[in-house]
XYZ file of C-alpha atoms in Angstrom:
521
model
C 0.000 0.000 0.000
C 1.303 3.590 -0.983
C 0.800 6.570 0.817
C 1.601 9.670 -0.323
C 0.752 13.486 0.033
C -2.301 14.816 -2.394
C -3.392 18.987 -2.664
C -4.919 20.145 -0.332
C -8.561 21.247 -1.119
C -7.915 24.790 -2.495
C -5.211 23.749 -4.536
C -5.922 23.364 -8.246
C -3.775 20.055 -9.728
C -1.158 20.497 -11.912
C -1.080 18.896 -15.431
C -0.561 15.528 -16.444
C 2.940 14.156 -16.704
C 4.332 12.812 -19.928
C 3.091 9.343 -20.832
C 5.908 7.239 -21.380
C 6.786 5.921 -24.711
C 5.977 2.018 -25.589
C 9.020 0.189 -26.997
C 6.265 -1.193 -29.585
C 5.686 2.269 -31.261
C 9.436 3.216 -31.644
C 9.667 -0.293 -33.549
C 6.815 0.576 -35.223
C 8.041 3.831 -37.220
C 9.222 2.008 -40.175
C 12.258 4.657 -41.452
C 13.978 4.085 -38.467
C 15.096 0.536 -39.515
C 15.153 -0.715 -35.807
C 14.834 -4.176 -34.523
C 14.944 -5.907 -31.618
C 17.264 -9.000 -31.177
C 16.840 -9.516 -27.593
C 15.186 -9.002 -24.242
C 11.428 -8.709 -23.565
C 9.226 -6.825 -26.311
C 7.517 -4.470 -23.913
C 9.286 -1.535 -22.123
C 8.210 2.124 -21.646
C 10.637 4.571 -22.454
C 10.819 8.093 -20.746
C 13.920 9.860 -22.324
C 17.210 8.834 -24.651
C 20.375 8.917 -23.799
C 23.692 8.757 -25.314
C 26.598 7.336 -23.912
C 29.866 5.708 -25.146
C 31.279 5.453 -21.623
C 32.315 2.088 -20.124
C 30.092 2.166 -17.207
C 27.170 4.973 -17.622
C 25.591 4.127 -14.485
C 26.163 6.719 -12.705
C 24.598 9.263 -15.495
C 21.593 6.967 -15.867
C 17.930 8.362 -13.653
C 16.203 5.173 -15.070
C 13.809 4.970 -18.056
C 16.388 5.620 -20.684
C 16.821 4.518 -24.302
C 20.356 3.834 -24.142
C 22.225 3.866 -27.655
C 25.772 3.217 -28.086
C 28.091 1.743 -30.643
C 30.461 -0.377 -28.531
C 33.714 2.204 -28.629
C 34.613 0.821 -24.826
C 32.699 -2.512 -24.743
C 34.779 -5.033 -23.076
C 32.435 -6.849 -20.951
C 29.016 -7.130 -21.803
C 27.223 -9.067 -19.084
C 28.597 -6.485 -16.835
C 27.591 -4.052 -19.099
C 24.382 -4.894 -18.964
C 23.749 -6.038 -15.367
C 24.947 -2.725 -14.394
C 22.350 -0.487 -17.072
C 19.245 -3.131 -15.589
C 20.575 -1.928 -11.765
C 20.634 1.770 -12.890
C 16.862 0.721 -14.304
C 17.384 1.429 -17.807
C 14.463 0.308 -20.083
C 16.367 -0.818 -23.653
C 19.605 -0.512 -25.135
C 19.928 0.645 -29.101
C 23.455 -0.537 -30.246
C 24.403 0.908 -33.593
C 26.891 -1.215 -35.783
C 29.531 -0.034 -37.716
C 31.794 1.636 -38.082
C 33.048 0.156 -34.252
C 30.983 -3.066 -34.798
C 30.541 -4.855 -38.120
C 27.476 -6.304 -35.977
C 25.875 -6.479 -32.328
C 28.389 -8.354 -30.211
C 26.376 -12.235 -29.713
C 27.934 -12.186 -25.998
C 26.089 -8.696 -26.055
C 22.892 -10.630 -27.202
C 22.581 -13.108 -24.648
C 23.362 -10.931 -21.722
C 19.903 -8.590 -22.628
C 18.240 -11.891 -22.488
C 19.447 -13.158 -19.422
C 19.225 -9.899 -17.662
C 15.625 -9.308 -19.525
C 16.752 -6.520 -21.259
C 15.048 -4.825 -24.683
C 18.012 -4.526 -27.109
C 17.607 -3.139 -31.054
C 19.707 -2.857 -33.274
C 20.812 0.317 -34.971
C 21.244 0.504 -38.651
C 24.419 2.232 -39.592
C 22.311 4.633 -41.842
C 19.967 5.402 -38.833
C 21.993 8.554 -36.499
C 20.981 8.775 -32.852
C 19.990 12.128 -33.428
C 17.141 10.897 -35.406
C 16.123 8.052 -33.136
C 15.746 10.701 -30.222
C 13.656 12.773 -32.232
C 11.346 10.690 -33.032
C 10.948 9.309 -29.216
C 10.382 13.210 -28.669
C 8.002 13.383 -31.415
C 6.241 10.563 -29.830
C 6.062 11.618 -26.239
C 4.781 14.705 -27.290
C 2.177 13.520 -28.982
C 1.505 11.164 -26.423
C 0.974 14.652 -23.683
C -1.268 16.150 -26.420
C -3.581 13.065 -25.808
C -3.502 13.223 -22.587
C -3.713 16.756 -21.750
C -7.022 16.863 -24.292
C -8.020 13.753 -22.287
C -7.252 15.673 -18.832
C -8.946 18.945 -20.289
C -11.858 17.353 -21.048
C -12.598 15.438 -17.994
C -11.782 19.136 -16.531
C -14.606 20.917 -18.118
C -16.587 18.207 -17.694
C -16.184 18.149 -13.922
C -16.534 21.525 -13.651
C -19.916 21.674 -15.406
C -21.288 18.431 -13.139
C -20.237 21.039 -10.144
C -23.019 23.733 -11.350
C -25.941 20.946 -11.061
C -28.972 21.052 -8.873
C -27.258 17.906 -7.203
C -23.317 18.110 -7.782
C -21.730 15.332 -5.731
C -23.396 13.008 -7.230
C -22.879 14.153 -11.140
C -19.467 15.119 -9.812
C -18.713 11.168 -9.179
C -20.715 10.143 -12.382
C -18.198 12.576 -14.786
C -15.629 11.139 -12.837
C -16.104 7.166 -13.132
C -16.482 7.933 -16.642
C -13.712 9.918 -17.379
C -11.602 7.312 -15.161
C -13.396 4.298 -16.628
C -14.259 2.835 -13.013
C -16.067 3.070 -9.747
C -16.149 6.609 -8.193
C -17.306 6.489 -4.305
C -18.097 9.227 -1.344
C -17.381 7.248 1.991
C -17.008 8.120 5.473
C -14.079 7.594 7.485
C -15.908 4.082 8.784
C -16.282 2.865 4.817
C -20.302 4.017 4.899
C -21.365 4.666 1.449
C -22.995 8.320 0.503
C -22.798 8.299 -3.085
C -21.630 6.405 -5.705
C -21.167 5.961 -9.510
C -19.611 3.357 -12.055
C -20.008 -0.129 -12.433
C -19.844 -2.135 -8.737
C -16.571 -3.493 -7.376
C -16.574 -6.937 -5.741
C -17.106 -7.055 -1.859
C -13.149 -7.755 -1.653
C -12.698 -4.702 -3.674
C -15.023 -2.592 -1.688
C -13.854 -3.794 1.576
C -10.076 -2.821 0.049
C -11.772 0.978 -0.814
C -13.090 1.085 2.758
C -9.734 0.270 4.772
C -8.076 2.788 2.727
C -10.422 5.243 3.256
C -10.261 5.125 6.797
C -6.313 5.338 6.757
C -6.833 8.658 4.919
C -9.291 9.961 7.357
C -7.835 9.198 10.479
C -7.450 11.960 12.549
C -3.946 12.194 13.347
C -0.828 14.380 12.474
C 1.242 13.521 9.634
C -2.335 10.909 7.992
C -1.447 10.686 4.258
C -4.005 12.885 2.261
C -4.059 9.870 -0.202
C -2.910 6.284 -0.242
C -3.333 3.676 -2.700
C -3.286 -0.387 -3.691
C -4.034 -3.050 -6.005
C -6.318 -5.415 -5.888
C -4.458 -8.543 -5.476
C -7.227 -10.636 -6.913
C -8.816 -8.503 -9.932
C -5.381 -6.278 -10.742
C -7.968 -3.268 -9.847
C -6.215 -0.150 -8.727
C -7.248 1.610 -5.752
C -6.923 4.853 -4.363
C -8.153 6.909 -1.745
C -8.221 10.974 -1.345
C -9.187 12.536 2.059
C -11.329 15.849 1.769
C -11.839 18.784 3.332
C -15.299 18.760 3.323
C -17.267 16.371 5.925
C -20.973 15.522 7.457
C -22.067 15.211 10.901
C -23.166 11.947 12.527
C -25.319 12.112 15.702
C -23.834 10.723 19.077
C -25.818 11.011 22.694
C -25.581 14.206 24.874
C -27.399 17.082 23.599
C -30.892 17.865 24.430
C -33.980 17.663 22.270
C -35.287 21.055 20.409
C -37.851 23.754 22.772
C -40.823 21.102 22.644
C -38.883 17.910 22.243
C -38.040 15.560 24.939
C -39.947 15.487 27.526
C -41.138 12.197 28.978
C -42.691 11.181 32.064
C -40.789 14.722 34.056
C -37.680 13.740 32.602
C -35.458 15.633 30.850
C -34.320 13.637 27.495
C -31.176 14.273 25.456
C -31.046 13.908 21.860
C -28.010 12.996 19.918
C -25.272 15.715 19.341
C -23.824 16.111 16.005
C -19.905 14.911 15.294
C -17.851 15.782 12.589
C -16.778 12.819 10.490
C -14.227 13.545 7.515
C -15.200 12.092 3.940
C -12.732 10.614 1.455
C -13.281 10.039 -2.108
C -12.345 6.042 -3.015
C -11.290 4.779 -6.871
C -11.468 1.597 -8.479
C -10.029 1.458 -12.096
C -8.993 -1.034 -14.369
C -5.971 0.601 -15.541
C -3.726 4.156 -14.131
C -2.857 6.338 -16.974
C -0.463 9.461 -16.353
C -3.317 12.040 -16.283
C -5.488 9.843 -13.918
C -4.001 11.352 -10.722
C -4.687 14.994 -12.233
C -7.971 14.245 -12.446
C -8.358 12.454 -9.218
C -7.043 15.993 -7.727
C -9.110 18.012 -9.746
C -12.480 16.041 -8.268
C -10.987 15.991 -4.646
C -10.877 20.176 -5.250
C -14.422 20.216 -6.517
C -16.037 17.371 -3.844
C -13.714 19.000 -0.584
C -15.946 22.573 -1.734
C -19.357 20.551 -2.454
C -19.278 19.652 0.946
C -17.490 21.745 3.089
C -19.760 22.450 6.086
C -20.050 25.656 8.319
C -19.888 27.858 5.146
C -21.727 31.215 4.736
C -23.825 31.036 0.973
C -21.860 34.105 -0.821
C -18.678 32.523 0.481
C -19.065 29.476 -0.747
C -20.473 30.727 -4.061
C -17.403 32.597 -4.664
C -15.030 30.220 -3.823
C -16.912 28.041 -6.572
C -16.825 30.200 -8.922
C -13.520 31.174 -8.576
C -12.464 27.254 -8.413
C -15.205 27.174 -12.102
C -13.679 30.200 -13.466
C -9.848 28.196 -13.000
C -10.775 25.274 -14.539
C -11.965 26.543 -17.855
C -15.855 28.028 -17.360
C -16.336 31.218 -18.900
C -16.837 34.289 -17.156
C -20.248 35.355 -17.902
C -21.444 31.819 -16.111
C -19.379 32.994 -12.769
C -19.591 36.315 -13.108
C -23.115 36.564 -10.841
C -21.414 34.453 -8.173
C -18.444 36.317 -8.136
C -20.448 39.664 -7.436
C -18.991 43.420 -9.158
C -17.783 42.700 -12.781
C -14.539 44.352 -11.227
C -12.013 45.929 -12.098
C -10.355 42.505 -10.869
C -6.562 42.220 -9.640
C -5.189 38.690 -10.227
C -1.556 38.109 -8.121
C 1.013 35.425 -8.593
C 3.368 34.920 -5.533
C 5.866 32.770 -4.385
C 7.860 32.315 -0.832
C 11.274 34.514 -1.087
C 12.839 31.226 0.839
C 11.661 29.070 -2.105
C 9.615 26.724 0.133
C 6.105 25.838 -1.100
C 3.241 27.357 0.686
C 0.483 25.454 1.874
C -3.184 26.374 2.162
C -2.521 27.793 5.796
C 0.341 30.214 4.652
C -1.799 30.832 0.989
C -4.820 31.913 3.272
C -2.563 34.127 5.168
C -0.811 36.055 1.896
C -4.654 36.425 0.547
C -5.918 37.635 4.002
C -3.208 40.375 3.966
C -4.221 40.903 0.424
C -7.784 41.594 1.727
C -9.408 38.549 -0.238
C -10.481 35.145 0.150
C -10.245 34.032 -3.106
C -7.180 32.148 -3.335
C -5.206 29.791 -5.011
C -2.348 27.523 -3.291
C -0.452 25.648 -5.322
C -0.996 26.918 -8.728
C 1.382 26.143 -11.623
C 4.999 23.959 -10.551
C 3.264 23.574 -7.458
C 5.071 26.246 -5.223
C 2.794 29.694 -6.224
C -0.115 30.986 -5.243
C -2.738 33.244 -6.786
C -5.391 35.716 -5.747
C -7.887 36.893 -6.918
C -8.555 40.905 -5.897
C -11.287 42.522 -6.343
C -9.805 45.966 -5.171
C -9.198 48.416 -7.721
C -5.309 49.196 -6.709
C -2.340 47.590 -7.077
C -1.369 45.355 -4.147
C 1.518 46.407 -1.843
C 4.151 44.272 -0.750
C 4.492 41.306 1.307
C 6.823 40.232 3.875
C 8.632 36.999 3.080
C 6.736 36.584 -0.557
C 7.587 37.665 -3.981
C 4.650 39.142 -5.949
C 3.773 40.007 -9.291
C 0.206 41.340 -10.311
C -1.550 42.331 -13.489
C -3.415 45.768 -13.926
C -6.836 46.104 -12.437
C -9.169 44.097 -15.399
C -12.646 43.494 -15.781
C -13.778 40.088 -15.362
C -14.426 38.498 -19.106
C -10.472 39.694 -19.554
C -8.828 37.533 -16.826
C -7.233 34.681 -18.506
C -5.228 37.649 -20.214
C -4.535 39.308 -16.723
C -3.666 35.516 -14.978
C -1.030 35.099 -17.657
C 0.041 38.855 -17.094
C 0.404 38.257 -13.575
C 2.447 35.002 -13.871
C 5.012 37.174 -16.561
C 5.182 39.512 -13.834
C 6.541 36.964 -10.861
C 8.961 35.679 -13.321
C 10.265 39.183 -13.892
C 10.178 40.262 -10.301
C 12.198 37.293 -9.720
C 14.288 37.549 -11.838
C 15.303 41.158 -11.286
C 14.774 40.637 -7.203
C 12.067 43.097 -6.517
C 9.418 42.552 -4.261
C 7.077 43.273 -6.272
C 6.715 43.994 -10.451
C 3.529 44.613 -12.281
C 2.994 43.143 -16.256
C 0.563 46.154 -17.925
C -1.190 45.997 -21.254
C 0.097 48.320 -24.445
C -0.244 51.768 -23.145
C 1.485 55.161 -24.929
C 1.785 55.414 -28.353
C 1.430 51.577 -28.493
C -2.425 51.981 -27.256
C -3.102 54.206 -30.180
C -2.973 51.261 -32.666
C -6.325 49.608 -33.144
C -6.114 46.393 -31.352
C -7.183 44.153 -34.162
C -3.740 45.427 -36.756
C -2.291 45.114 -33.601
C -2.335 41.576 -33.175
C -2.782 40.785 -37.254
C 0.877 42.285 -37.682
C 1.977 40.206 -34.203
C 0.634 36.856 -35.761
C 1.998 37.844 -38.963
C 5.225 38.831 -37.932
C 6.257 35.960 -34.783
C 4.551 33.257 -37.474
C 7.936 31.550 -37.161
C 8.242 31.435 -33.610
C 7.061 28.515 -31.278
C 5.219 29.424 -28.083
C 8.356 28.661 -25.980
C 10.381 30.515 -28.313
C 8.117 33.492 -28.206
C 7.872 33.065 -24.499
C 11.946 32.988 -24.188
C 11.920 36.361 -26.824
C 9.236 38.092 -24.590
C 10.974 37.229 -21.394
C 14.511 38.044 -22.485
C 13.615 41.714 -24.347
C 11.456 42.486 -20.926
C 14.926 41.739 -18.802
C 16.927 43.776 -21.605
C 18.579 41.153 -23.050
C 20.441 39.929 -19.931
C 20.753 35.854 -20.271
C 21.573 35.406 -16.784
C 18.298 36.963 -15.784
C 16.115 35.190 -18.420
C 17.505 31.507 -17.222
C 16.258 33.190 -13.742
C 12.946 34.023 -14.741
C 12.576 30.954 -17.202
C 14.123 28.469 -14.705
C 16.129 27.067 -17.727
C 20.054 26.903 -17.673
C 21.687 30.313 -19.197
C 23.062 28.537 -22.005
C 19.676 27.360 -23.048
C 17.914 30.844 -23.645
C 20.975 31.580 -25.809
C 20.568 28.812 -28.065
C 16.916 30.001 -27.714
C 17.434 33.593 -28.810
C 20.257 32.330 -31.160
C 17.182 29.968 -32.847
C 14.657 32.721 -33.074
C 16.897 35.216 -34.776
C 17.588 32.622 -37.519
C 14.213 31.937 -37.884
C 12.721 35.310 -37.942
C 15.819 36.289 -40.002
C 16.963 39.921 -38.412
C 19.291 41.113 -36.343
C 18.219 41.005 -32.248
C 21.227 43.651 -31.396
C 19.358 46.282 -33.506
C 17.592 48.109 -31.034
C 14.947 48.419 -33.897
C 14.427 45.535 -34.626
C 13.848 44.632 -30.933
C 11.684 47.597 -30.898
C 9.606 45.790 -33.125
C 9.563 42.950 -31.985
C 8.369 43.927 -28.240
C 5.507 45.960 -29.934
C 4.911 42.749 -31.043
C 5.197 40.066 -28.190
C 2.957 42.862 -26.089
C -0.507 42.047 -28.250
C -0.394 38.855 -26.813
């Protein structure tokens, strides 16, 4: 059984990770020539590497493509034990010009040590095997982030039903392809949705949601297990939210109670927490993103003790995060604005948690807030003050200009330029405005034709890098800062978008331009 640590109920998830790559689809793109001579046929690959050294343990993290052409290979059942130990997942050995062919003793140490080995055609360069695990992987996070996206918006619209817990489980034993359940901390079952797991299974969902509930220091806020009979996978996710049971020692209602002169007690309410218990057939990369993104919704739908508006507007903000549009959240949020969205992160680099997030927005003078947002470390807020926001003690800020509500997804990515810059220049706080000056007297509409027309070339992370490295004035120390990329990088970066948009990025024109530009974003 795993425990380990899930968001805590204001905390939106962060995106799915990469899928890995099956072995079986690298084999299967045809102008790569591979094949595979030994080991098992199925292994998941998360990254290549190249390495000609002797013993590449020590550069290995595990889930590497390892290719190599033999220049030191002396001893290959070594060789191999020790790339299995460092948990490598398949070795591509390219022959000739070191090897006429792969090595036999080579051969039959992947297949006693069960591991995947292909050979390399000599007219096949690594370069181009790496890309196309890239190409792959990428493609892989497209399907899964549509796949996460959807299951998104379609959890956030179950939320805005007359009866949301229950559509809120539906959505999500469909998206998840399982059994969704709402159980209390002694396994009782308040809702549930999907097709029904066996009473081993169910008994499995119940223990684990009482080891999420227990009320201790240091429970795990999730924990899962497998199903040792029907390979199900199991998880549990403690919420925030939680009902009240009744228990003996409070007195009946004016009215109540009375019986033969004596006075009778009725049963006082106790707080017992809730968790939210999986059973799926399979765990794809994007599952746990999901999971998080129901545990956010479900810890709000039943968080008890909880003023109307408040609640409302903690929904909506929560809706409006997760992809609604504002007109559908703009009457639970209240005043279309102006609206001051604020990215911050801890000057000590530690992550804040929802206690320290509730703080920073209570100084802020809102309790709209947002722990965890992003790598997993920032936090916004939402302001609905017209001004900018001053300072904080022991937090880096950066803010977007006071906006009116349909606008915000352009003032949330503002804000988040801004923290980068204020980072990266060490200032407390830094503010990302819209065009303004002569720039504002351009009709918006040319404005952004002649930016799409004119950064055509550029990928968003090369625009980003561009944008990011013009607003720091070119310094590359600065940019890595603010990009959280090695220095080195957003040169090759800079280096790559002057060749594509074919100019000169020392002309101060041309970077004139080209900010003008990035700005009508």
């Amino acid at each position: 059984m795993d425990e380990s640590s899930m968001p805590s109920p204001s905390v939106t998830a962060p995106g799915p990770p990469t899928p890995p790559v099956p072995l079986a689809a690298l084999l299967a793109r045809e102008e790569l020539g591979l094949r595979r001579i030994a080991g098992p046929a199925d292994a998941d690959l998360l990254w290549v590497h190249t390495s000609e050294m002797a013993d590449p343990y020590p550069y290995l993290l595990g889930g590497e493509l390892l290719l190599s052409a033999g220049v030191l290979l002396t001893d290959p059942d070594r060789y191999v034990a020790r790339l299995v130990e460092a948990g490598a997942a398949a070795l591509g050995f390219g022959v000739r010009p070191v090897h006429e062919s792969v090595p036999e003793a080579l051969v039959e140490a992947c297949d006693r040590h069960g591991l995947p080995l292909l050979e390399v055609p000599p007219e096949t360069p690594f370069t181009t095997i790496a890309r196309a695990v890239w190409r792959l992987m990428a493609e892989a996070r497209h399907r899964e982030l549509r796949r996460v996206t959807r299951a998104q918006q379609a959890l956030a619209t179950a939320a805005a039903r007359p009866d949301p817990v229950p559509a809120v489980l539906h959505q999500l034993a469909a998206h998840l392809d399982g059994r969704a359940l709402l159980l209390t901390a002694t396994g009782e079952e308040l809702h549930t949705a999907g097709r029904g797991p066996s009473p081993e299974t169910a008994a499995a969902l119940a223990r684990l949601a009482g080891l999420v509930t227990r009320d201790r220091p240091g429970a795990p806020a999730s924990a899962t297990d497998t199903d040792a009979a029907g390979g199900t996978h199991l998880s549990a996710y403690a919420l925030g939210g939680e009902i009240h049971t009744p228990t003996r020692g409070d007195r009946h209602p004016q009215g109540q109670g009375q019986a033969r002169g004596k006075r009778v007690t009725a049963p006082r309410p106790q707080a017992e927490r809730l968790a939210l218990a999986l059973a799926t057939r399979r765990r794809e990369p994007g599952d746990h993103t999901v999971a998080g993104i129901a545990v956010v919704l479900l810890s709000l739908l039943t968080a008890p003790h909880r003023g109307t508006a408040a609640a409302d507007r903690s929904a909506a903000l929560v809706r409006l995060l997760l992809g609604a549009s504002p007109s559908e959240v703009a009457p639970l949020l209240g005043p279309e604005g102006p609206w001051t969205v604020v990215h911050a992160r801890c000057t000590d680099g530690t992550r804040a948690d929802a206690l320290t997030a509730g703080a920073l927005g209570a100084s802020l003078g809102s309790t709209l807030v947002d722990a965890g947002y992003g790598d997993g470390d920032a936090v916004r807020v939402l302001l609905q003050e017209p001004h900018a926001p001053a300072p904080q003690p022991g937090w880096t800020l950066g803010a977007a200009t006071p906006t009116p509500l349909p606008a915000l997804p352009t003032a949330d990515l503002r804000a988040a330029r801004a923290l980068a810059h204020a980072e990266a220049t060490r200032t407390p706080l830094a503010t990302e405005t819209p065009a303004t000056g002569l720039a504002s007297l351009i009709p918006p509409d040319r404005a952004a034709a002649h930016a799409r027309t004119l950064l055509a070339p550029l990928t968003p992370p090369l625009a980003e890098t561009l944008r990011c490295w013009l607003s720091l004035h070119g310094s590359w120390d600065r940019t890595a800062v603010a990009l959280a990329v090695h220095r080195n990088t957003v040169r090759q970066r800079i280096g790559r978008c002057a060749e594509l948009l074919g100019t000169d990025l020392d002309d101060m024109d041309v970077r004139t331009e080209l900010w003008f530009a990035l700005r009508q974003e």
